Short mmCIF file of C-alpha atoms in Angstrom, two decimals:
data_model
loop_
_atom_site.label_atom_id
_atom_site.label_comp_id
_atom_site.label_asym_id
_atom_site.label_seq_id
_atom_site.Cartn_x
_atom_site.Cartn_y
_atom_site.Cartn_z
CA MET A 7 -174.59 -39.40 -35.49
CA THR A 8 -173.29 -42.70 -35.11
CA SER A 9 -170.48 -41.41 -32.77
CA SER A 10 -172.84 -39.32 -30.65
CA ARG A 11 -175.48 -42.40 -30.51
CA GLU A 12 -172.45 -44.66 -29.27
CA GLN A 13 -171.29 -42.00 -27.03
CA ALA A 14 -174.73 -41.88 -25.22
CA THR A 15 -174.87 -45.62 -25.20
CA LYS A 16 -171.54 -45.71 -23.32
CA SER A 17 -172.73 -43.25 -20.77
CA VAL A 18 -175.98 -44.98 -20.19
CA LEU A 19 -174.41 -48.33 -19.75
CA TYR A 20 -171.68 -46.95 -17.64
CA VAL A 21 -174.53 -45.55 -15.19
CA LEU A 22 -176.42 -48.66 -15.33
CA ILE A 23 -173.61 -50.97 -14.24
CA CYS A 24 -172.79 -48.56 -11.44
CA LEU A 25 -176.24 -48.45 -10.15
CA ILE A 26 -176.91 -52.40 -10.50
CA TRP A 27 -173.34 -53.30 -9.00
CA GLY A 28 -173.81 -50.84 -6.28
CA SER A 29 -176.96 -52.80 -5.24
CA THR A 30 -175.42 -56.39 -5.54
CA TRP A 31 -173.30 -56.31 -2.35
CA PHE A 32 -176.82 -55.92 -0.43
CA ALA A 33 -178.52 -58.51 -2.61
CA ILE A 34 -175.73 -60.96 -1.70
CA LYS A 35 -176.35 -60.31 2.01
CA ILE A 36 -180.00 -60.96 1.55
CA SER A 37 -179.53 -64.19 -0.43
CA LEU A 38 -176.84 -65.35 2.23
CA ASP A 39 -179.88 -65.16 4.80
CA TYR A 40 -181.57 -68.03 2.58
CA PHE A 41 -178.70 -70.13 0.97
CA PRO A 42 -175.28 -70.98 2.02
CA PRO A 43 -172.77 -69.02 -0.03
CA TYR A 44 -171.40 -71.64 -2.73
CA LEU A 45 -174.99 -72.79 -3.33
CA SER A 46 -176.31 -69.20 -3.60
CA ALA A 47 -173.51 -68.36 -6.14
CA ALA A 48 -174.07 -71.55 -8.05
CA LEU A 49 -177.78 -70.75 -8.41
CA ARG A 50 -176.81 -67.19 -9.39
CA PHE A 51 -174.77 -68.37 -12.37
CA ALA A 52 -176.90 -71.40 -13.25
CA LEU A 53 -179.74 -69.04 -13.95
CA ALA A 54 -177.53 -66.45 -15.55
CA SER A 55 -175.88 -68.93 -18.12
CA LEU A 56 -179.52 -70.34 -18.92
CA ALA A 57 -180.61 -66.55 -19.56
CA ILE A 58 -177.69 -65.96 -21.65
CA TYR A 59 -178.06 -69.22 -23.76
CA ILE A 60 -181.69 -68.25 -24.44
CA VAL A 61 -180.27 -64.75 -25.77
CA ILE A 62 -177.71 -66.81 -27.95
CA LEU A 63 -180.36 -68.94 -29.67
CA ILE A 64 -182.72 -66.08 -30.06
CA ASN A 65 -180.02 -63.96 -31.73
CA GLY A 66 -178.21 -66.81 -33.54
CA TYR A 67 -174.95 -65.82 -31.99
CA LYS A 68 -171.97 -68.10 -32.74
CA ILE A 69 -169.71 -69.30 -29.96
CA PRO A 70 -166.07 -69.16 -30.89
CA PHE A 71 -164.01 -72.03 -29.66
CA ASP A 72 -160.54 -71.67 -31.01
CA LYS A 73 -157.73 -72.01 -29.09
CA ILE A 74 -157.61 -68.43 -27.73
CA SER A 75 -161.36 -68.35 -26.94
CA ARG A 76 -160.89 -71.49 -25.00
CA LYS A 77 -158.13 -70.20 -22.92
CA VAL A 78 -160.30 -66.76 -22.23
CA TYR A 79 -163.25 -69.00 -21.25
CA LEU A 80 -161.15 -70.93 -18.63
CA GLN A 81 -159.56 -68.03 -17.30
CA MET A 82 -162.89 -66.28 -16.88
CA ALA A 83 -164.46 -69.39 -15.47
CA LEU A 84 -161.76 -69.82 -12.60
CA LEU A 85 -160.54 -66.29 -12.10
CA SER A 86 -163.46 -64.04 -12.89
CA PHE A 87 -166.47 -66.03 -11.64
CA SER A 88 -165.64 -69.37 -9.63
CA ILE A 89 -162.92 -68.47 -7.20
CA PRO A 90 -163.58 -64.74 -6.76
CA PHE A 91 -167.18 -65.24 -6.12
CA ALA A 92 -166.67 -68.21 -3.81
CA LEU A 93 -164.20 -65.86 -1.80
CA ILE A 94 -166.61 -62.74 -1.95
CA TYR A 95 -169.70 -64.83 -0.91
CA TRP A 96 -167.94 -66.51 1.91
CA ALA A 97 -166.28 -63.21 3.21
CA GLU A 98 -169.64 -61.49 3.30
CA GLN A 99 -170.59 -63.77 5.95
CA HIS A 100 -167.85 -62.65 8.21
CA ILE A 101 -167.29 -58.81 7.20
CA SER A 102 -169.81 -56.04 6.56
CA SER A 103 -170.91 -55.30 2.87
CA GLY A 104 -169.49 -51.59 3.37
CA LEU A 105 -165.92 -53.10 4.10
CA ALA A 106 -166.21 -55.54 1.33
CA SER A 107 -166.83 -52.71 -0.98
CA VAL A 108 -163.88 -50.76 0.30
CA LEU A 109 -161.69 -53.81 -0.10
CA PHE A 110 -163.06 -54.47 -3.71
CA ALA A 111 -162.03 -50.86 -4.70
CA VAL A 112 -158.33 -52.20 -4.92
CA TYR A 113 -159.73 -53.34 -8.32
CA PRO A 114 -158.69 -50.27 -10.26
CA PHE A 115 -155.25 -50.29 -8.86
CA SER A 116 -154.86 -53.87 -9.82
CA VAL A 117 -156.09 -52.91 -13.22
CA THR A 118 -153.45 -50.34 -13.68
CA ILE A 119 -150.72 -52.61 -12.65
CA PHE A 120 -151.69 -55.32 -14.97
CA THR A 121 -152.40 -52.81 -17.70
CA VAL A 122 -148.71 -51.38 -17.54
CA LEU A 123 -147.60 -55.02 -17.63
CA TRP A 124 -149.68 -56.33 -20.48
CA LEU A 125 -151.18 -53.75 -22.44
CA LYS A 126 -148.59 -51.51 -24.15
CA ASN A 127 -151.32 -49.53 -26.17
CA GLU A 128 -153.40 -48.29 -23.17
CA THR A 129 -152.55 -45.03 -21.61
CA VAL A 130 -152.29 -44.76 -17.68
CA GLY A 131 -151.14 -41.15 -16.91
CA TRP A 132 -150.91 -39.36 -13.92
CA GLN A 133 -154.45 -37.93 -14.22
CA LYS A 134 -155.95 -41.43 -13.48
CA ILE A 135 -153.74 -42.01 -10.67
CA VAL A 136 -154.43 -39.06 -9.03
CA GLY A 137 -158.24 -39.63 -9.59
CA MET A 138 -157.96 -43.16 -8.17
CA VAL A 139 -156.25 -41.87 -5.00
CA LEU A 140 -158.73 -39.34 -4.65
CA ALA A 141 -161.67 -41.68 -5.10
CA PHE A 142 -160.14 -44.28 -2.93
CA ALA A 143 -159.80 -41.83 -0.05
CA GLY A 144 -163.47 -40.81 -0.43
CA ILE A 145 -164.46 -44.79 -0.03
CA VAL A 146 -162.50 -45.20 3.02
CA VAL A 147 -163.90 -42.09 4.56
CA ILE A 148 -167.43 -43.36 3.63
CA PHE A 149 -166.72 -46.45 5.46
CA ALA A 150 -164.42 -45.59 8.01
CA ASP A 151 -166.60 -46.78 10.82
CA GLY A 152 -166.85 -50.29 9.53
CA LEU A 153 -163.43 -51.07 8.73
CA PHE A 154 -162.45 -52.94 11.80
CA THR A 155 -164.16 -55.89 13.80
CA SER A 156 -163.17 -58.67 16.19
CA HIS A 157 -165.16 -61.26 14.29
CA GLN A 158 -163.25 -64.50 14.22
CA ASN A 159 -162.89 -64.83 10.45
CA TYR A 160 -162.27 -61.15 9.88
CA LEU A 161 -158.72 -61.38 8.56
CA VAL A 162 -159.50 -64.38 6.23
CA GLY A 163 -162.67 -62.27 4.90
CA VAL A 164 -160.34 -59.42 4.08
CA VAL A 165 -157.80 -61.38 2.23
CA GLY A 166 -160.50 -63.16 0.36
CA VAL A 167 -162.16 -59.86 -1.11
CA LEU A 168 -158.62 -58.63 -1.80
CA ALA A 169 -157.75 -61.75 -3.84
CA ALA A 170 -160.99 -61.68 -5.67
CA ALA A 171 -160.42 -58.07 -6.85
CA THR A 172 -157.05 -58.94 -7.90
CA MET A 173 -158.10 -61.81 -10.00
CA GLN A 174 -160.87 -60.08 -11.74
CA ALA A 175 -158.69 -57.22 -12.58
CA ALA A 176 -156.28 -59.40 -14.23
CA VAL A 177 -159.09 -61.19 -16.33
CA ALA A 178 -160.42 -57.91 -17.37
CA VAL A 179 -157.10 -56.88 -18.85
CA ILE A 180 -156.64 -60.26 -20.33
CA ILE A 181 -160.20 -59.89 -22.07
CA LYS A 182 -159.10 -56.39 -23.15
CA ARG A 183 -156.14 -57.79 -24.95
CA ASP A 184 -157.19 -61.23 -26.44
CA ALA A 185 -161.08 -61.25 -26.37
CA ALA A 186 -162.18 -58.47 -28.83
CA HIS A 187 -163.38 -61.19 -31.38
CA ILE A 188 -165.81 -62.59 -28.83
CA ASN A 189 -169.45 -61.27 -28.52
CA PRO A 190 -169.97 -59.40 -25.17
CA VAL A 191 -172.77 -61.62 -24.32
CA VAL A 192 -171.48 -65.00 -25.85
CA ILE A 193 -168.24 -64.44 -23.77
CA ASN A 194 -170.08 -64.98 -20.53
CA PHE A 195 -171.92 -68.10 -21.27
CA LEU A 196 -169.43 -70.87 -20.87
CA PRO A 197 -167.38 -69.44 -18.06
CA MET A 198 -170.77 -68.72 -16.04
CA LEU A 199 -172.08 -72.25 -16.87
CA PHE A 200 -168.71 -73.94 -15.78
CA SER A 201 -168.71 -71.73 -12.63
CA ALA A 202 -172.25 -72.91 -11.69
CA ILE A 203 -171.18 -76.39 -12.05
CA LEU A 204 -167.96 -75.90 -9.98
CA LEU A 205 -169.72 -73.93 -7.18
CA ALA A 206 -172.65 -76.54 -7.14
CA VAL A 207 -170.10 -79.41 -6.51
CA MET A 208 -168.36 -77.07 -3.86
CA ALA A 209 -171.74 -76.57 -2.09
CA LEU A 210 -172.48 -80.45 -2.08
CA LEU A 211 -169.22 -81.32 -0.62
CA MET A 212 -168.61 -78.51 1.72
CA GLU A 213 -172.05 -77.06 2.89
CA PRO A 214 -174.86 -78.07 5.04
CA PHE A 215 -178.32 -77.88 3.34
CA ASP A 216 -180.45 -78.23 6.48
CA ASN A 217 -180.84 -74.16 6.65
CA VAL A 218 -181.68 -73.73 2.96
CA ASN A 219 -184.84 -71.55 2.87
CA PHE A 220 -186.60 -70.99 -0.47
CA GLY A 221 -188.42 -67.93 0.79
CA TRP A 222 -189.51 -65.24 -1.73
CA GLU A 223 -186.94 -62.81 -0.69
CA GLY A 224 -184.04 -65.35 -1.24
CA ILE A 225 -185.35 -66.27 -4.60
CA ALA A 226 -185.76 -62.58 -5.64
CA ALA A 227 -182.20 -61.74 -4.53
CA ILE A 228 -181.02 -64.63 -6.55
CA LEU A 229 -183.04 -63.87 -9.63
CA TYR A 230 -181.86 -60.07 -9.41
CA LEU A 231 -178.22 -61.34 -9.20
CA ALA A 232 -178.35 -63.55 -12.03
CA ILE A 233 -180.34 -61.42 -14.72
CA PHE A 234 -179.14 -57.89 -13.45
CA GLY A 235 -176.14 -58.43 -11.41
CA SER A 236 -174.55 -60.83 -13.93
CA VAL A 237 -176.21 -61.13 -17.59
CA VAL A 238 -176.93 -57.25 -17.83
CA THR A 239 -173.78 -56.06 -16.00
CA PHE A 240 -171.03 -58.37 -17.36
CA SER A 241 -172.44 -58.10 -20.77
CA SER A 242 -172.55 -54.40 -20.72
CA TYR A 243 -168.91 -54.34 -19.07
CA TYR A 244 -167.36 -56.35 -21.74
CA TRP A 245 -169.13 -54.26 -24.53
CA LEU A 246 -167.66 -51.06 -22.95
CA LEU A 247 -164.28 -52.83 -22.38
CA LYS A 248 -163.73 -52.79 -26.34
CA ARG A 249 -164.55 -49.13 -26.53
CA VAL A 250 -163.52 -47.28 -23.33
CA ASN A 251 -160.23 -46.84 -21.66
CA ILE A 252 -159.81 -49.95 -19.23
CA ILE A 253 -158.68 -47.93 -16.25
CA LEU A 254 -161.56 -45.28 -16.67
CA LEU A 255 -163.91 -48.22 -16.81
CA ALA A 256 -162.37 -49.72 -13.65
CA LEU A 257 -163.14 -46.64 -11.77
CA ILE A 258 -166.81 -48.17 -11.59
CA ALA A 259 -165.47 -49.96 -8.31
CA PHE A 260 -165.13 -46.53 -6.68
CA ILE A 261 -168.77 -45.61 -7.47
CA THR A 262 -170.54 -48.62 -6.68
CA PRO A 263 -169.94 -48.21 -2.94
CA VAL A 264 -171.49 -44.73 -3.06
CA ILE A 265 -174.65 -46.05 -4.76
CA ALA A 266 -174.61 -48.89 -1.96
CA VAL A 267 -174.74 -45.93 0.63
CA VAL A 268 -177.52 -44.00 -1.29
CA LEU A 269 -179.63 -47.06 -1.53
CA GLY A 270 -179.18 -47.57 2.05
CA VAL A 271 -180.45 -44.12 2.97
CA VAL A 272 -183.53 -44.46 0.36
CA PHE A 273 -184.78 -47.99 1.11
CA GLY A 274 -183.32 -48.69 4.66
CA ASN A 275 -183.64 -45.55 6.47
CA GLU A 276 -180.05 -45.00 6.84
CA GLU A 277 -178.60 -41.93 7.83
CA PHE A 278 -176.60 -39.77 5.43
CA THR A 279 -173.80 -38.19 7.42
CA ILE A 280 -171.21 -35.37 7.07
CA ARG A 281 -168.63 -38.16 6.56
CA HIS A 282 -170.81 -39.76 3.88
CA THR A 283 -171.09 -36.32 2.12
CA ILE A 284 -167.25 -35.43 2.36
CA GLY A 285 -166.48 -39.13 0.96
CA THR A 286 -168.72 -38.81 -1.89
CA ILE A 287 -167.29 -35.49 -2.91
CA LEU A 288 -164.03 -37.19 -2.72
CA VAL A 289 -165.17 -40.09 -5.10
CA LEU A 290 -166.81 -37.63 -7.48
CA ALA A 291 -163.77 -35.54 -7.37
CA GLY A 292 -161.50 -38.47 -8.01
CA ILE A 293 -163.75 -39.73 -11.00
CA LEU A 294 -164.17 -36.36 -12.70
CA SER A 295 -160.41 -35.56 -12.35
CA ALA A 296 -159.41 -38.88 -13.81
CA ASN A 297 -161.82 -38.29 -16.82
CA LEU A 298 -161.61 -34.50 -17.40
CA LEU A 299 -157.81 -34.32 -16.90
CA SER A 300 -157.26 -37.18 -19.32
CA GLN A 301 -159.61 -35.35 -21.88
CA LEU A 302 -157.80 -32.17 -21.37
CA LYS A 303 -154.40 -33.90 -22.06
CA ARG A 304 -155.64 -35.42 -25.26
CA SER A 305 -156.97 -31.98 -26.39
CA GLU A 306 -153.56 -30.45 -25.81
CA GLU A 307 -151.90 -33.23 -27.80
CA SER A 308 -154.23 -32.88 -30.84
#
């Protein structure tokens, strides 16, 4: 009973993360119409850390502060939140959200590389590699018409998203290896709080505030990104990270762009083309092959 309930919880959280993170690229775009990038990210993580602190107080969670925990918090603050999100928010001013999601899809490949280097007890296997290649091909097909632009800062934006994905992949593997003792909600508090402060300082030093607009859409986008795009998703992701193969979990990065396309069709009256259909089939085939072939291999070995 416990096993089946936990499996159901894993499935629900996996789908929830895909749905929410699939919408965050668009929500970031909305927030950037009202706030400059570093300020927008700072407000997001300030609200998120406040919400997490309230959860910690209500539940009486302890915040570990041993040497390993402090190291994990610092790595998360710099390489999972502050620098990557500063890069992503800045890049989305200069490249499309579609291209950003294609570029961020290098995340599973980066996770695989760091897993091979740092996690000896995690299996990679050719099944997952095949699945990743198929899914990545699908993402490229879906966003093929938005991969190139003549925008002045296009190349810098591309490099920024690639760097952000690589840094976050490294931290995910570090958390899998070193942070099993930290509650998946608690682990986000200090890193997000530190990131909010650092990004706010960057905003004060580097951004103009004359175009800040506290319109309801901008505020709603910030709140959505803070509560759902940060607290709910990252807490769920780190809970799953302790219980699911890290490479299979990283495949979420292939599903979220498809969700973004679907949301665009449903809410933005965008057209769902043959190219989108083919790309989606490739993504789903990749995800299924990575999961099902791995399950079959385990069945043969047992």
